[in-house]
Each structure stands twice: as C-alpha cells, then as structure tokens.
CSV table of C-alpha atoms in Angstrom, one decimal:
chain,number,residue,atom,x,y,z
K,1,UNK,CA,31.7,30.2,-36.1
K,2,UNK,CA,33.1,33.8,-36.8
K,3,UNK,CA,29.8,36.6,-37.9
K,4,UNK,CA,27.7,34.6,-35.4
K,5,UNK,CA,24.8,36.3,-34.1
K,6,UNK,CA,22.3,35.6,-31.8
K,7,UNK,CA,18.5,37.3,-31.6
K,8,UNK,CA,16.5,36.5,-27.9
K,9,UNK,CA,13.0,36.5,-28.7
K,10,UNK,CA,10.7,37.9,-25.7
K,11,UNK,CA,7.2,39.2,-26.1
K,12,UNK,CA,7.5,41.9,-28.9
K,13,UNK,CA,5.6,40.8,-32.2
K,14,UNK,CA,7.3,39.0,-34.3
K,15,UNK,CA,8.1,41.6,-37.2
K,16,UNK,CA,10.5,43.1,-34.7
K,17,UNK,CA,12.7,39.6,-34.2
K,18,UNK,CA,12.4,39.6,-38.0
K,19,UNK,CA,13.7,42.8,-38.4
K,20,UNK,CA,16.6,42.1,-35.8
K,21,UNK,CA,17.8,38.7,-37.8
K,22,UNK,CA,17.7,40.3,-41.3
K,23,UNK,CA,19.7,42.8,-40.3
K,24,UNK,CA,22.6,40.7,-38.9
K,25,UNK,CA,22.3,39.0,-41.8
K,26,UNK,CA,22.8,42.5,-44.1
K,27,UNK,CA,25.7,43.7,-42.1
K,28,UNK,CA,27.2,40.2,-42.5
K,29,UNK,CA,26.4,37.6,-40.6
K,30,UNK,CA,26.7,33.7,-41.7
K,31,UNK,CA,24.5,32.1,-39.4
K,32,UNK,CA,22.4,33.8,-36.7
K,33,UNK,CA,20.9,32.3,-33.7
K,34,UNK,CA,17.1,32.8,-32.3
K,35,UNK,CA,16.8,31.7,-29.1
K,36,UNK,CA,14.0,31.8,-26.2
K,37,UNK,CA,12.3,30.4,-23.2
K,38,UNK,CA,8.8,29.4,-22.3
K,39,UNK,CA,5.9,31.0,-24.4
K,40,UNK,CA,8.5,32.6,-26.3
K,41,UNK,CA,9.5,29.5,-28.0
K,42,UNK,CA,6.3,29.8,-30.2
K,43,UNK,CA,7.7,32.7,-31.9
K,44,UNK,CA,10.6,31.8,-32.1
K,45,UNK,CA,9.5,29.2,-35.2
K,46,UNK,CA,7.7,31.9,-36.5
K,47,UNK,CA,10.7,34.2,-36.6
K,48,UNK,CA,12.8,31.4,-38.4
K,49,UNK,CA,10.0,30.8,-40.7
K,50,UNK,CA,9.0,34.4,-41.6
K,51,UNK,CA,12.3,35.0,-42.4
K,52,UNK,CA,13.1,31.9,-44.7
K,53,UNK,CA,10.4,31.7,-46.4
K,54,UNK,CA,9.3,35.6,-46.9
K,55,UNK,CA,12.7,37.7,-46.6
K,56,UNK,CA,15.7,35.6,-47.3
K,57,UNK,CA,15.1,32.7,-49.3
K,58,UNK,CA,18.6,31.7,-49.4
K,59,UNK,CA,18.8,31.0,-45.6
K,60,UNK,CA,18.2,27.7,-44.3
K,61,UNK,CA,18.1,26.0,-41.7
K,62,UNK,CA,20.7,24.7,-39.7
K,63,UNK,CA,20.0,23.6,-36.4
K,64,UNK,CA,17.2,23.2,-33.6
K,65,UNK,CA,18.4,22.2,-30.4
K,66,UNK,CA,15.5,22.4,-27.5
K,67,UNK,CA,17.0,22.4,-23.5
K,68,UNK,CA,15.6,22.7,-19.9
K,69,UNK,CA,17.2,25.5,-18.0
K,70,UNK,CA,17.0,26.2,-14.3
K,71,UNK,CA,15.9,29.8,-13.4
K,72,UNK,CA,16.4,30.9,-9.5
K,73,UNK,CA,13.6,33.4,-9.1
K,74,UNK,CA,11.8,35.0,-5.1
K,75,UNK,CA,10.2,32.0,-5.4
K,76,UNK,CA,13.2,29.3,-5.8
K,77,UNK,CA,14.1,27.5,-8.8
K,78,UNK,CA,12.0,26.3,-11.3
K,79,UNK,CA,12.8,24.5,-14.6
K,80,UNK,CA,11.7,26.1,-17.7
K,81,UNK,CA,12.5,24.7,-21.7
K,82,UNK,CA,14.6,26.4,-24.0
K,83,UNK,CA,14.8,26.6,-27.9
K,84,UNK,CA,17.8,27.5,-29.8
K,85,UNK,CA,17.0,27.8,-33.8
K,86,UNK,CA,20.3,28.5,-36.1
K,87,UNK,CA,19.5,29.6,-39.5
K,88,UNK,CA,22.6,30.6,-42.1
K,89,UNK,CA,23.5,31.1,-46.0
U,1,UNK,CA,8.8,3.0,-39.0
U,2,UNK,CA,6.5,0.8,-37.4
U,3,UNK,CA,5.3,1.1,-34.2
U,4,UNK,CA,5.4,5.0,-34.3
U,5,UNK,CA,2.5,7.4,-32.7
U,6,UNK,CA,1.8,10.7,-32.9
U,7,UNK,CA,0.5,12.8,-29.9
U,8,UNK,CA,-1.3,16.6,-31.1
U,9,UNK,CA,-0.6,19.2,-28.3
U,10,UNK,CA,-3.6,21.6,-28.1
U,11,UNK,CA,-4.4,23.4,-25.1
U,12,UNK,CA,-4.7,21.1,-22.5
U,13,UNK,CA,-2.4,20.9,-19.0
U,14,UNK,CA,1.6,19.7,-19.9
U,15,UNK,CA,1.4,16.3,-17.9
U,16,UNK,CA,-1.8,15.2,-19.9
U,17,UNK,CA,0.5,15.0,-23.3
U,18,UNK,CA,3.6,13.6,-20.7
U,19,UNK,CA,0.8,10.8,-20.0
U,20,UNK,CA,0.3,10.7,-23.7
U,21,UNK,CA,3.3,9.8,-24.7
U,22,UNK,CA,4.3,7.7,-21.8
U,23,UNK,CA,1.8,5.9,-22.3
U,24,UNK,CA,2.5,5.4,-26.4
U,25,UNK,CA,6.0,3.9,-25.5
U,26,UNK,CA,4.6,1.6,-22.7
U,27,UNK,CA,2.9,0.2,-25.1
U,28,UNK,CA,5.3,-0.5,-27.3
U,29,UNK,CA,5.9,2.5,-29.9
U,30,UNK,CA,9.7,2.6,-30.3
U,31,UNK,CA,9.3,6.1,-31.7
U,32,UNK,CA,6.6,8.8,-30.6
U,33,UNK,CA,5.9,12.3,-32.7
U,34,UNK,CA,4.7,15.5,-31.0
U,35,UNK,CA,3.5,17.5,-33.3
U,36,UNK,CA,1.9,21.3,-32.4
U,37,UNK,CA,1.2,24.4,-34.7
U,38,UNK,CA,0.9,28.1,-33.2
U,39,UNK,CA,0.9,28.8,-29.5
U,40,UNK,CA,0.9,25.1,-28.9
U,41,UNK,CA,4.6,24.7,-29.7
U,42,UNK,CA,6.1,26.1,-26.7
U,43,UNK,CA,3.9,23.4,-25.1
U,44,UNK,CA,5.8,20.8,-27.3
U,45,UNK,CA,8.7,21.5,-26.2
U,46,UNK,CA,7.9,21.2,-22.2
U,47,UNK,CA,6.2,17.5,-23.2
U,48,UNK,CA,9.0,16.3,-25.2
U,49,UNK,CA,11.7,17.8,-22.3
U,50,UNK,CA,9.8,16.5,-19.4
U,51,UNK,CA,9.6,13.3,-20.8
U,52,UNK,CA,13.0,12.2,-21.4
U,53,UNK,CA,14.2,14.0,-18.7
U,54,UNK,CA,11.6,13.1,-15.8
U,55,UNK,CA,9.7,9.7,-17.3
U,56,UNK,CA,11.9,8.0,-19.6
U,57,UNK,CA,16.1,8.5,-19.5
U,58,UNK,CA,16.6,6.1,-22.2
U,59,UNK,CA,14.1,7.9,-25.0
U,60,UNK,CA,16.5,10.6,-26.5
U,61,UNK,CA,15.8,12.9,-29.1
U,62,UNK,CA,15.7,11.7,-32.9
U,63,UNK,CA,14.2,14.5,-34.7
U,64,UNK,CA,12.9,18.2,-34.7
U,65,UNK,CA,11.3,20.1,-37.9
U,66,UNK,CA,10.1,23.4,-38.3
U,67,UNK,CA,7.4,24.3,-41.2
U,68,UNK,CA,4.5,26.5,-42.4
U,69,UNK,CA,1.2,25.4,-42.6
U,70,UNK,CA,-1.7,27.0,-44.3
U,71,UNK,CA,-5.0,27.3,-42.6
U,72,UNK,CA,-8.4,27.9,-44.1
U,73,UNK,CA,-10.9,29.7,-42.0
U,74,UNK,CA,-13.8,31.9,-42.0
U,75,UNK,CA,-11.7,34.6,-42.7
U,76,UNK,CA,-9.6,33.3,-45.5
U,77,UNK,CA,-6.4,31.4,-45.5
U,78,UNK,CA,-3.3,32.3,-43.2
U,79,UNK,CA,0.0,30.7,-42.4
U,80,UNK,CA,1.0,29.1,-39.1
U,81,UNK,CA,3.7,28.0,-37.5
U,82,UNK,CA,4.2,23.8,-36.6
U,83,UNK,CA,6.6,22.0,-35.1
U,84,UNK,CA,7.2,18.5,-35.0
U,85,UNK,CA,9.3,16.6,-32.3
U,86,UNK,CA,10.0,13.1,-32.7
U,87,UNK,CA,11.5,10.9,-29.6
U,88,UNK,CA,12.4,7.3,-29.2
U,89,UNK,CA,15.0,4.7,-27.9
C-alpha cells in the first residue's frame, strides 16, 4: 500500500481528474484511488474508464467499493453515497 | 442464475428503483442487477445503498462492474459510461 494515491472527483470535467490520475501514475504511483460523493460518482466511472481504456492501457482495475456517508451540514445530517474506484499496474 | 432481475435507472425519483428492486426480491429473485449508464450512475449507487441499508439487511453486495458502452445517435457514435450493481442474499 506504499505509492498510493488518491484523486477526489468534484465538478471539474473530467479531463482534469484524468490528468490528476496519470500523473500520479508517471511520478510513480502503483495503484491510485478515485473517489467521490453524490453526482460526482458518475464521473468518477468515467475517470477510471477514460483512463484505462485511452491513456494507460496497462492499468486495471482493482477495486469498487460504494458506501453511505453522513454529512452534518446548517441543515443537520443527511446521508449521501460514496464511490471509491482503485485502479493500479 | 435463476431467478435474477434487472432494474434500468433512468431519470426517475430514487425510491421508485428502491420499490423496484424491493419489489424483485419479494417476489422471489435471489439476485437483483442495477444497471445505469451516464448521469444515471450516481443514481445507482443511492438505490443499491438505500436498499440494503434501509429495506433489506440481509441482501448484501455481490457484484459491481464498470464499462464503456458505445452509443449511436443522430450525431454519430460516442462512448458512455455504465455501471452495473448486482445485490442478493
């Protein structure tokens, strides 16, 4: 689990989250992690799949693990799902 | 693999696919697949977690895959994003 990294996914197009994760795995990363919440979670595939299939075609995938996080916001807590992709050589 | 369903996520509320699926298993599925493509897969994710963590505790997760799909439209082919999330006791 050394040269672990991990990319959070928010709203900027994807290209940018692709650009992040190919350049952990340049500067020598084994595995990196994608993660996001809500919406984000749709990009988060298309990170992990841009990247396999156009960039890095020796990187597969490794693991997918989805969750349900509590987030205390002004207007109390609400419960929001998670996904965690882990891509790696 | 008998007895399996499959529920599509589009665009419609969360607890309409929860009802979906509930439904699927009450009626005997022992396995039920989600499946999504594009903005839809965020969605996927809130149907399988509410399920097994609000509806049923004893349906856990079995299997989650990640692919490309090609699409053919007016304007010419493009790739999306799909996720598949299987679930069952």
């Amino acid at each position: 689990m050394e040269n672990d990294d991990v990319v959070f996914i928010g709203n900027k197009p994807v290209m940018n989250y692709v650009l992040a994760v190919v350049t952990q795995f340049s500067s020598g990363a084994n595995n990196v992690t994608i993660k996001a919440r809500c919406r984000a979670i749709s990009r988060t595939v298309d990170v992990a799949e841009v990247v396999r299939k156009r960039f890095l075609e020796d990187v597969e995938l490794k693991d997918i693990l989805i969750s349900t996080e509590k987030i205390t916001s002004d207007r109390g807590e609400s419960n929001v799902s998670a996904m965690e992709i882990t891509i790696g050589k």
